[in-house]
PDB file of C-alpha atoms in Angstrom:
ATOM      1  CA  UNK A   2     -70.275  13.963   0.835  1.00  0.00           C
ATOM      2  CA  UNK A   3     -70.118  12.439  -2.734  1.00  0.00           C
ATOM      3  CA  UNK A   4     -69.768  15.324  -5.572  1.00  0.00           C
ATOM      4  CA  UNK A   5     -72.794  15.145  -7.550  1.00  0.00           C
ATOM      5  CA  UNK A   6     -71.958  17.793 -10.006  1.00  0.00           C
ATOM      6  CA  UNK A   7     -71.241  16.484 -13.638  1.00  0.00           C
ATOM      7  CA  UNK A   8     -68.060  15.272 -15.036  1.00  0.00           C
ATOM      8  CA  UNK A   9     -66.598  18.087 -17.363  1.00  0.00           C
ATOM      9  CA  UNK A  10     -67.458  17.419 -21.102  1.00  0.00           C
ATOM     10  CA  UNK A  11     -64.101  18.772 -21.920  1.00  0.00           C
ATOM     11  CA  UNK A  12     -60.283  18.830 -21.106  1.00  0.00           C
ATOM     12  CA  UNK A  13     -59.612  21.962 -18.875  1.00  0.00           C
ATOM     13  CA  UNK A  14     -56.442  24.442 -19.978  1.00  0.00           C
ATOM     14  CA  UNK A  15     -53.774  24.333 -17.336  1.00  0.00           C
ATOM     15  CA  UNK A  16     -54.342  27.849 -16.055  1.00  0.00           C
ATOM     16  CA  UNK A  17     -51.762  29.860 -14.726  1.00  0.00           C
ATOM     17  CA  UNK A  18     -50.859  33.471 -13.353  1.00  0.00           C
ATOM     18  CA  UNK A  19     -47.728  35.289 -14.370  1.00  0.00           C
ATOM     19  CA  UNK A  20     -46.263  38.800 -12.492  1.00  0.00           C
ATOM     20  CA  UNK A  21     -44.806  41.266 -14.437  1.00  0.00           C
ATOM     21  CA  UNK A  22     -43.020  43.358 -11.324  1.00  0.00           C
ATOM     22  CA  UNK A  23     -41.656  46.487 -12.608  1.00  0.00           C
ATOM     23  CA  UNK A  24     -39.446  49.148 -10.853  1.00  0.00           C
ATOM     24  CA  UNK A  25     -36.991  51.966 -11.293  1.00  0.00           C
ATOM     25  CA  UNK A  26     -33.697  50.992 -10.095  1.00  0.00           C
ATOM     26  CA  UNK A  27     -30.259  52.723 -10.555  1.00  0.00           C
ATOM     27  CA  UNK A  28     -31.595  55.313 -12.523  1.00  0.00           C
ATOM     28  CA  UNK A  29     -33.512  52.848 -15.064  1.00  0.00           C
ATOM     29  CA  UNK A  30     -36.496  50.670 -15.273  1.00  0.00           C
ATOM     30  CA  UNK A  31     -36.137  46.637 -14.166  1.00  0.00           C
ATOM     31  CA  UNK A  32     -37.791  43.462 -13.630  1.00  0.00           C
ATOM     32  CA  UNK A  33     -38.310  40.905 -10.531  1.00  0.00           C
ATOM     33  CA  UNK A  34     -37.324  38.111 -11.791  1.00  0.00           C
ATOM     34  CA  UNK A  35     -37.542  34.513 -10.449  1.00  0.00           C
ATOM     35  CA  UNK A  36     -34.864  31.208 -10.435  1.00  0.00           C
ATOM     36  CA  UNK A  37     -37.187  28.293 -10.845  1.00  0.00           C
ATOM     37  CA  UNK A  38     -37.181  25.669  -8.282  1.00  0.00           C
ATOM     38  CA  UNK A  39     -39.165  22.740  -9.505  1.00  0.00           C
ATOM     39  CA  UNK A  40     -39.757  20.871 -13.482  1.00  0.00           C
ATOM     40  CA  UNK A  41     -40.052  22.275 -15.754  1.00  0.00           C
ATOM     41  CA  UNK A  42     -36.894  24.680 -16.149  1.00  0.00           C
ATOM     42  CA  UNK A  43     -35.574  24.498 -13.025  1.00  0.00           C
ATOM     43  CA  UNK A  44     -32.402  26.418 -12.515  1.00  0.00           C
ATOM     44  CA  UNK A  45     -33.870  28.892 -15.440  1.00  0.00           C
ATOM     45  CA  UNK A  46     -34.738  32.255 -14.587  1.00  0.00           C
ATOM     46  CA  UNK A  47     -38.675  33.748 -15.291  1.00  0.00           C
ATOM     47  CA  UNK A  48     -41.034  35.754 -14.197  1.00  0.00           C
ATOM     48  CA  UNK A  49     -42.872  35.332 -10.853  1.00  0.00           C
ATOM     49  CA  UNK A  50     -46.347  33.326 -11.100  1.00  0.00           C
ATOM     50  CA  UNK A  51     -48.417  30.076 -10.038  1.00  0.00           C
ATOM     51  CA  UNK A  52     -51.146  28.065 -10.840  1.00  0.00           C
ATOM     52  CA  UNK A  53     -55.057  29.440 -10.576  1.00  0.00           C
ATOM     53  CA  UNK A  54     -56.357  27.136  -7.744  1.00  0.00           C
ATOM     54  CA  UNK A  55     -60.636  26.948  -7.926  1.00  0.00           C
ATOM     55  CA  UNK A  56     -60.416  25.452  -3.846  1.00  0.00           C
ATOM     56  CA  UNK A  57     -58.057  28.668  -2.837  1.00  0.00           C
ATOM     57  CA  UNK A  58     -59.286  31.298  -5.352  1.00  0.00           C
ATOM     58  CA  UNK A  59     -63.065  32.542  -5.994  1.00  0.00           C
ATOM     59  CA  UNK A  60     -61.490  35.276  -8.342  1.00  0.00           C
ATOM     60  CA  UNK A  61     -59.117  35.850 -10.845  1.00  0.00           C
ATOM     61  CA  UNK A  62     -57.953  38.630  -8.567  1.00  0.00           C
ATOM     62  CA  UNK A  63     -57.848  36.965  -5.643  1.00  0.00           C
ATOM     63  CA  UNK A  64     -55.684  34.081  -8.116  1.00  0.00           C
ATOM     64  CA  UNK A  65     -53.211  36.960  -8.096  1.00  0.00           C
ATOM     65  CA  UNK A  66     -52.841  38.227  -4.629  1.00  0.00           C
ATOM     66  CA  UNK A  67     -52.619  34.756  -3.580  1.00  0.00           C
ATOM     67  CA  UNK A  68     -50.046  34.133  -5.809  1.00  0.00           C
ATOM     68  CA  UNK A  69     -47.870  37.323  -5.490  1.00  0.00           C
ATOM     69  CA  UNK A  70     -48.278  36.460  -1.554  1.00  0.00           C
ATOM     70  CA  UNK A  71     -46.614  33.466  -2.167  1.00  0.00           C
ATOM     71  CA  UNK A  72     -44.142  33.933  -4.292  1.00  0.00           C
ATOM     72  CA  UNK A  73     -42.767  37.151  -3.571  1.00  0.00           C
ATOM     73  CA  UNK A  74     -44.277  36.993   0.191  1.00  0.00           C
ATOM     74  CA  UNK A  75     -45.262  40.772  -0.460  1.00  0.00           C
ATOM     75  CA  UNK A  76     -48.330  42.142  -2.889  1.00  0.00           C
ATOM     76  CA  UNK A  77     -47.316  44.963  -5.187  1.00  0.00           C
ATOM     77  CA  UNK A  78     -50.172  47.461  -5.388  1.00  0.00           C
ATOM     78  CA  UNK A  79     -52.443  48.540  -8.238  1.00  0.00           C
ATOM     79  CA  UNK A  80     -51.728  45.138 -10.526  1.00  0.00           C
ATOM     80  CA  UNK A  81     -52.876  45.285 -13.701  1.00  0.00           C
ATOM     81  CA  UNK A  82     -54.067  42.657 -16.596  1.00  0.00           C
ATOM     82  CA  UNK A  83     -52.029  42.965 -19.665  1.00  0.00           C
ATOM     83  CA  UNK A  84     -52.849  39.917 -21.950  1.00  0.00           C
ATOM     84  CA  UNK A  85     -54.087  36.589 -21.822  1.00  0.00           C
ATOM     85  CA  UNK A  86     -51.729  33.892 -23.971  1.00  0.00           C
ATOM     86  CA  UNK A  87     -52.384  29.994 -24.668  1.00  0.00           C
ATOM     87  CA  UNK A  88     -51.535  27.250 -26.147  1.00  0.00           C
ATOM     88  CA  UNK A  89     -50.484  23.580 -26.865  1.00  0.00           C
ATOM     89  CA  UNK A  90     -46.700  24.061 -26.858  1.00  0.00           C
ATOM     90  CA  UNK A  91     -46.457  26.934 -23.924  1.00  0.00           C
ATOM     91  CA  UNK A  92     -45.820  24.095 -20.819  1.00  0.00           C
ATOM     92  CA  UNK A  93     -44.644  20.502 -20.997  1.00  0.00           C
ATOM     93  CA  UNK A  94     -46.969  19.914 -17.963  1.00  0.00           C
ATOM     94  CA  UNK A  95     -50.397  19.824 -19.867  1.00  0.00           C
ATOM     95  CA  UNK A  96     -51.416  19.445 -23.503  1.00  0.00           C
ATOM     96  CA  UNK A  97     -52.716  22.922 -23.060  1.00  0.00           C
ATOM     97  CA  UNK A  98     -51.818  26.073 -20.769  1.00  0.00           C
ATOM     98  CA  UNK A  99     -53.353  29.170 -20.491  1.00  0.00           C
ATOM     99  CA  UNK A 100     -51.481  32.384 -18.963  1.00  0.00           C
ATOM    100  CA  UNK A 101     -53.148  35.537 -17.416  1.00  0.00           C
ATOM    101  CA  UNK A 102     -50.178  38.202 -17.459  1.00  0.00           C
ATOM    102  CA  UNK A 103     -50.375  41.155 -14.858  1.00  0.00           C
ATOM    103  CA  UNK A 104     -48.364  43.948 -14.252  1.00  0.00           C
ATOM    104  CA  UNK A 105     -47.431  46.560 -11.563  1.00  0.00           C
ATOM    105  CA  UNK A 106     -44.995  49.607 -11.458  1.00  0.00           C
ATOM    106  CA  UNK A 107     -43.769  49.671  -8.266  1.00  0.00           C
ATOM    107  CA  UNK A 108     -43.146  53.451  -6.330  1.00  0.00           C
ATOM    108  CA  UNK A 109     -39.873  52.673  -5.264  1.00  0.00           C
ATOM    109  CA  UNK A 110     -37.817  49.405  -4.897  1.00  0.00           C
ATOM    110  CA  UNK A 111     -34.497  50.917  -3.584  1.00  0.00           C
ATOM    111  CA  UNK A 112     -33.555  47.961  -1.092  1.00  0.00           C
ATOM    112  CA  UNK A 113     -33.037  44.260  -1.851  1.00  0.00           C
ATOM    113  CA  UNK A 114     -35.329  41.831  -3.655  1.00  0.00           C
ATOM    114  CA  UNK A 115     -38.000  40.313  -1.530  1.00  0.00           C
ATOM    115  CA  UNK A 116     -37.157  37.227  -0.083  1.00  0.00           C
ATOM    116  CA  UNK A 117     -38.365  34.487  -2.264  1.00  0.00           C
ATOM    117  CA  UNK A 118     -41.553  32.618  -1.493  1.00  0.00           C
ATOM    118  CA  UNK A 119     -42.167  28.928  -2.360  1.00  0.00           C
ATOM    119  CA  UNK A 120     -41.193  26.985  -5.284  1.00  0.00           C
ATOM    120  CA  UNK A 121     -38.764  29.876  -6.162  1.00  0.00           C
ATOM    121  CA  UNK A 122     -34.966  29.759  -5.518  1.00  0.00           C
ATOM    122  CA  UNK A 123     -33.971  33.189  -5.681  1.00  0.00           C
ATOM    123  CA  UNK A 124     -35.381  36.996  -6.768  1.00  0.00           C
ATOM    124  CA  UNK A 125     -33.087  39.262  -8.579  1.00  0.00           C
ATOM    125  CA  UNK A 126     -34.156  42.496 -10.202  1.00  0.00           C
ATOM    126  CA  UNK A 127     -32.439  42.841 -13.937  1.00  0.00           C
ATOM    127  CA  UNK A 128     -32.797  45.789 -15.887  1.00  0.00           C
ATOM    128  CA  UNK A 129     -35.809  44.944 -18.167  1.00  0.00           C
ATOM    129  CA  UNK A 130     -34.301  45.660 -22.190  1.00  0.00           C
ATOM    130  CA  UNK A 131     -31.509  42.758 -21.204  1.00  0.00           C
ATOM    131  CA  UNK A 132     -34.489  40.452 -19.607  1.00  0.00           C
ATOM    132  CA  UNK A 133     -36.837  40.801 -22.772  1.00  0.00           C
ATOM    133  CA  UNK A 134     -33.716  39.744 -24.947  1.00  0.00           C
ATOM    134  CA  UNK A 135     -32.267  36.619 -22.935  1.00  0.00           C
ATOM    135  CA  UNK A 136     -33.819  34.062 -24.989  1.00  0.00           C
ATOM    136  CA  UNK A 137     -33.130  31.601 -21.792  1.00  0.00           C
ATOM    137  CA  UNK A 138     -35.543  32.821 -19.577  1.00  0.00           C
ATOM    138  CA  UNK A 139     -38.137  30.032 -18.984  1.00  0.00           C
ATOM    139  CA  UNK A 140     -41.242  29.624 -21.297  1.00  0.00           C
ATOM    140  CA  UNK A 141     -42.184  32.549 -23.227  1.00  0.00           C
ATOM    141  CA  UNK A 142     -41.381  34.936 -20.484  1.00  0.00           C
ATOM    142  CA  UNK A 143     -39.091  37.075 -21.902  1.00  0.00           C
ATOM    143  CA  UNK A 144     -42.293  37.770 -25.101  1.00  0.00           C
ATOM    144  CA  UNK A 145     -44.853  37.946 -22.071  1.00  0.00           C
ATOM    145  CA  UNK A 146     -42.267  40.924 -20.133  1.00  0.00           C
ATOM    146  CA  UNK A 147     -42.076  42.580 -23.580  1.00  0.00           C
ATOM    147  CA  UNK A 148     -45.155  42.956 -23.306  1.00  0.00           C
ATOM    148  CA  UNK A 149     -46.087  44.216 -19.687  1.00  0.00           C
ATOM    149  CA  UNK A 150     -43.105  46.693 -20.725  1.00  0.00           C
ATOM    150  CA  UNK A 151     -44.297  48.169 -23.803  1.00  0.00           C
ATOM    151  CA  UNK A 152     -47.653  48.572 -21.836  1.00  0.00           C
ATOM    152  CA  UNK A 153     -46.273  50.505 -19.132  1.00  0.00           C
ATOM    153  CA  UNK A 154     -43.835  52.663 -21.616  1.00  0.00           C
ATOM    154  CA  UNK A 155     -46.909  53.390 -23.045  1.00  0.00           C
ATOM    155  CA  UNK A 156     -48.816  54.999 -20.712  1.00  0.00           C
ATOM    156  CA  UNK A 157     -46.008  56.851 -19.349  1.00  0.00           C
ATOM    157  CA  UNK A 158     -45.446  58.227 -22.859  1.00  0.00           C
ATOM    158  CA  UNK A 159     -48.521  59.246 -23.228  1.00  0.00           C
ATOM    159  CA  UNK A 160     -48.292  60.839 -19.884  1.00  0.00           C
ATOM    160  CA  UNK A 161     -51.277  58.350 -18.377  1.00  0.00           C
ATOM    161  CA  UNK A 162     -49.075  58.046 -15.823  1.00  0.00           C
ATOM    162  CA  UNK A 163     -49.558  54.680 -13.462  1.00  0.00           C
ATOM    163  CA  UNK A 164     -50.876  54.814  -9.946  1.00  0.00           C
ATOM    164  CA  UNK A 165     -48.013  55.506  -7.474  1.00  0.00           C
ATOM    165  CA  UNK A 166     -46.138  56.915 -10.012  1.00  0.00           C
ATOM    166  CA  UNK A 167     -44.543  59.936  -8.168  1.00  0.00           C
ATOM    167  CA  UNK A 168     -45.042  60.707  -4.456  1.00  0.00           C
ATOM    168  CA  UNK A 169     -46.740  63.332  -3.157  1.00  0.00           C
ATOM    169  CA  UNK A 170     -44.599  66.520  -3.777  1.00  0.00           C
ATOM    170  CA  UNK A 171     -42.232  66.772  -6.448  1.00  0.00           C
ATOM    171  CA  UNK A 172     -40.109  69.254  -9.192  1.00  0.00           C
ATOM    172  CA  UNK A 173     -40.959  69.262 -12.800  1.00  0.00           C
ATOM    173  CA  UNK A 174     -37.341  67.394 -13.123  1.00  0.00           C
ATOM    174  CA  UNK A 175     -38.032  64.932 -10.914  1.00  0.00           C
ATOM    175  CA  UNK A 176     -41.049  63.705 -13.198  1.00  0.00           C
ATOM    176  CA  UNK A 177     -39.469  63.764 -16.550  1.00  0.00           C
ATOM    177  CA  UNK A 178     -36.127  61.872 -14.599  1.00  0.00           C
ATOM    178  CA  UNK A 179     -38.621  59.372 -13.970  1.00  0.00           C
ATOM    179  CA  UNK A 180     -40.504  59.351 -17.131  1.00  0.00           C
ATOM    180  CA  UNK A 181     -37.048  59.580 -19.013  1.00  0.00           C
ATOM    181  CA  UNK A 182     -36.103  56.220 -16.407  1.00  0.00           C
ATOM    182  CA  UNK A 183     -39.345  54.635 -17.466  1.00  0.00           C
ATOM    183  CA  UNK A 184     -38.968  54.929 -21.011  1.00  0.00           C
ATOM    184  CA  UNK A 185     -35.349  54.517 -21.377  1.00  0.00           C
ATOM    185  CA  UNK A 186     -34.760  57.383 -23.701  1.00  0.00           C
ATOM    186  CA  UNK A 187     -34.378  61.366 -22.999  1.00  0.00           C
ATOM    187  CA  UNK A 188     -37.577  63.798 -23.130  1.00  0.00           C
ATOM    188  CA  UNK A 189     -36.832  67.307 -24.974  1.00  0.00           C
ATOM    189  CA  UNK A 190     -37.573  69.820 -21.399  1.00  0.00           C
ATOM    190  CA  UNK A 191     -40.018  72.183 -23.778  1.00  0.00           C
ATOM    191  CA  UNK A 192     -41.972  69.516 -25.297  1.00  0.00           C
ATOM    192  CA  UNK A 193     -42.600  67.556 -22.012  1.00  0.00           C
ATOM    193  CA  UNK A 194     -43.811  70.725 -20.174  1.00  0.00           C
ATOM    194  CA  UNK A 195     -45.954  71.766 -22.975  1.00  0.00           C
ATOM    195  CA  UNK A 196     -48.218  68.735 -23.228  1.00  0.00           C
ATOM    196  CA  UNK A 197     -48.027  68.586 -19.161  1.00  0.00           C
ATOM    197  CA  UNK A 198     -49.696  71.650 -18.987  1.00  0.00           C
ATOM    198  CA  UNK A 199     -52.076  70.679 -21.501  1.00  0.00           C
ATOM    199  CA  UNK A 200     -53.362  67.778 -19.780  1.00  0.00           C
ATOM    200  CA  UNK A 201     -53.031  69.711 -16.672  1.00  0.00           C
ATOM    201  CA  UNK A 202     -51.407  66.732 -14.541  1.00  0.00           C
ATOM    202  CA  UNK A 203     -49.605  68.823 -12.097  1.00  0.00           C
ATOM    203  CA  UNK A 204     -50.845  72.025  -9.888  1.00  0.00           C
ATOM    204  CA  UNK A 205     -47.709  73.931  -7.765  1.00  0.00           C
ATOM    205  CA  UNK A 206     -47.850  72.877  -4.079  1.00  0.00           C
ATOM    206  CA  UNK A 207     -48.170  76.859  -2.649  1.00  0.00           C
ATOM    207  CA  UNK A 208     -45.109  77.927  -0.524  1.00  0.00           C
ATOM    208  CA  UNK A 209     -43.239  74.837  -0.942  1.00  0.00           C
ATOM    209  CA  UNK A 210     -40.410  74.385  -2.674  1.00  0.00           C
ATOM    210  CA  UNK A 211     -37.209  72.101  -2.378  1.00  0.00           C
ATOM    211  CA  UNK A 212     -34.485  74.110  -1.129  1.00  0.00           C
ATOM    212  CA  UNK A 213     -29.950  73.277  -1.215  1.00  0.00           C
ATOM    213  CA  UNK A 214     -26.879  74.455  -2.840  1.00  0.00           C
ATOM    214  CA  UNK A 215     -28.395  75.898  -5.860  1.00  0.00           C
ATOM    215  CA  UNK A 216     -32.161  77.767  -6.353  1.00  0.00           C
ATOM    216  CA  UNK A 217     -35.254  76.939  -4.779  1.00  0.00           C
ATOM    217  CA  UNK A 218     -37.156  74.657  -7.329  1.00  0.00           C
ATOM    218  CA  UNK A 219     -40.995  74.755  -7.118  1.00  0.00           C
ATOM    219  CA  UNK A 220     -42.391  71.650  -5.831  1.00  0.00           C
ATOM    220  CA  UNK A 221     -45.859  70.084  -7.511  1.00  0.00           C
ATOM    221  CA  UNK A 222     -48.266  67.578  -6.894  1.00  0.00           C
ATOM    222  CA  UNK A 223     -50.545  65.434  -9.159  1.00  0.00           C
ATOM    223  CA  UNK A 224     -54.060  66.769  -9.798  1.00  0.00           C
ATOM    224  CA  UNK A 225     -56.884  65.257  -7.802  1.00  0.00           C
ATOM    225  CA  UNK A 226     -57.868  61.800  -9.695  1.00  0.00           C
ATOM    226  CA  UNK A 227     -53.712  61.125 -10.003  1.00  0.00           C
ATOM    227  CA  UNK A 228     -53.113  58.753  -7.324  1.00  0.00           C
ATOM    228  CA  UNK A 229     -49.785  59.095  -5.831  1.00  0.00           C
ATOM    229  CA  UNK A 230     -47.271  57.110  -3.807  1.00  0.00           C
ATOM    230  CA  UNK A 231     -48.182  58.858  -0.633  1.00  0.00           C
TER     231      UNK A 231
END
């Protein structure tokens, strides 16, 4: 059937999605990053991401889980906008490119990197203060991961803590190890307890506690409206 609908009055910005996958790994926070396959900057590493299709995707969030799907073959939970960045310099591919950035902060990512999805060579996790500084990563990835980072330290330093954040039962030192792993700096024990118990995050889980070789430490769980990793 012929298309009847008017030719656009205007150029269109190349539109693209990019997938700021976070994690705590080996006791600090990292990145999933991605070796480019195809032009341009093949062989360069970057972060995760594809091209917003308007025959595959009817939203901008359905752009995302479309794309994570294929990239990364898996979809991180609870992604989350960060920015929007564009341009006339950001991709030799069109005189003008448009990037939606997204983040997620993954529960746990103890095993391998997921096996790597098309137009990607490889995914390696790298600790995320050497990825924002490696001035080869492809594009402006390296400013856009800065960015998804300083987000997430954020809320964790102001103790808005992401979804999946902890699982269901934990000790107070398991949270600030995590929130210490997060940030990438060490949390004075008073302080942090202080202005937990003022937001009143946490409520003791009653009769359990976490048992072995030295005392039994109370174990807590996030306050109703907290989502865990459960």
């Amino acid at each position: 059937m012929p298309d009847h609908r008017p030719a656009a009055p205007y150029p269109m910005p190349f539109t693209r999605v990019e997938l700021a996958v976070l994690a705590v790994r080996e006791g600090r926070l990292q990145a999933l990053l991605a070796l480019r396959k195809a032009r341009p900057h093949a062989g360069q590493w970057a972060l995760p991401g594809g091209v917003v299709r308007i025959d595959l995707d009817d939203t901008l969030e359905q752009a995302v889980q479309r794309i994570a799907l294929e990239r990364l073959q898996v979809t991180p939970p609870h992604m989350r906008q960060v920015c929007t960045v564009g341009g006339a310099a950001r991709d030799a591919r069109a005189p003008w490119a448009l990037s939606v950035v997204y983040r997620a902060l993954l529960p746990q990512a103890d095993g391998p990197a997921p096996t790597p999805g098309k137009r990607i060579e490889a995914l390696a996790w790298r600790p995320v203060d050497d990825a924002m500084d490696d001035r080869t990563l492809a594009f402006d990835h390296a400013a856009l991961l800065a960015r998804a980072v300083a987000a997430t330290r954020d809320e964790v330093a102001r103790l808005d803590l992401p979804p999946g954040f902890m699982p269901p039962a934990f000790t107070l030192g398991d949270l600030q190890a995590r929130c210490e792993q997060v940030l990438g700096r060490p949390l004075d024990k008073s302080s942090f307890r202080r202005r937990l118990a003022a937001r009143e995050l946490v409520q003791p889980l009653a009769g359990e506690l976490r048992t072995g070789a030295f005392r039994p430490a109370q174990l807590y769980g996030l306050l109703p409206g907290v989502p865990t990793a459960g």
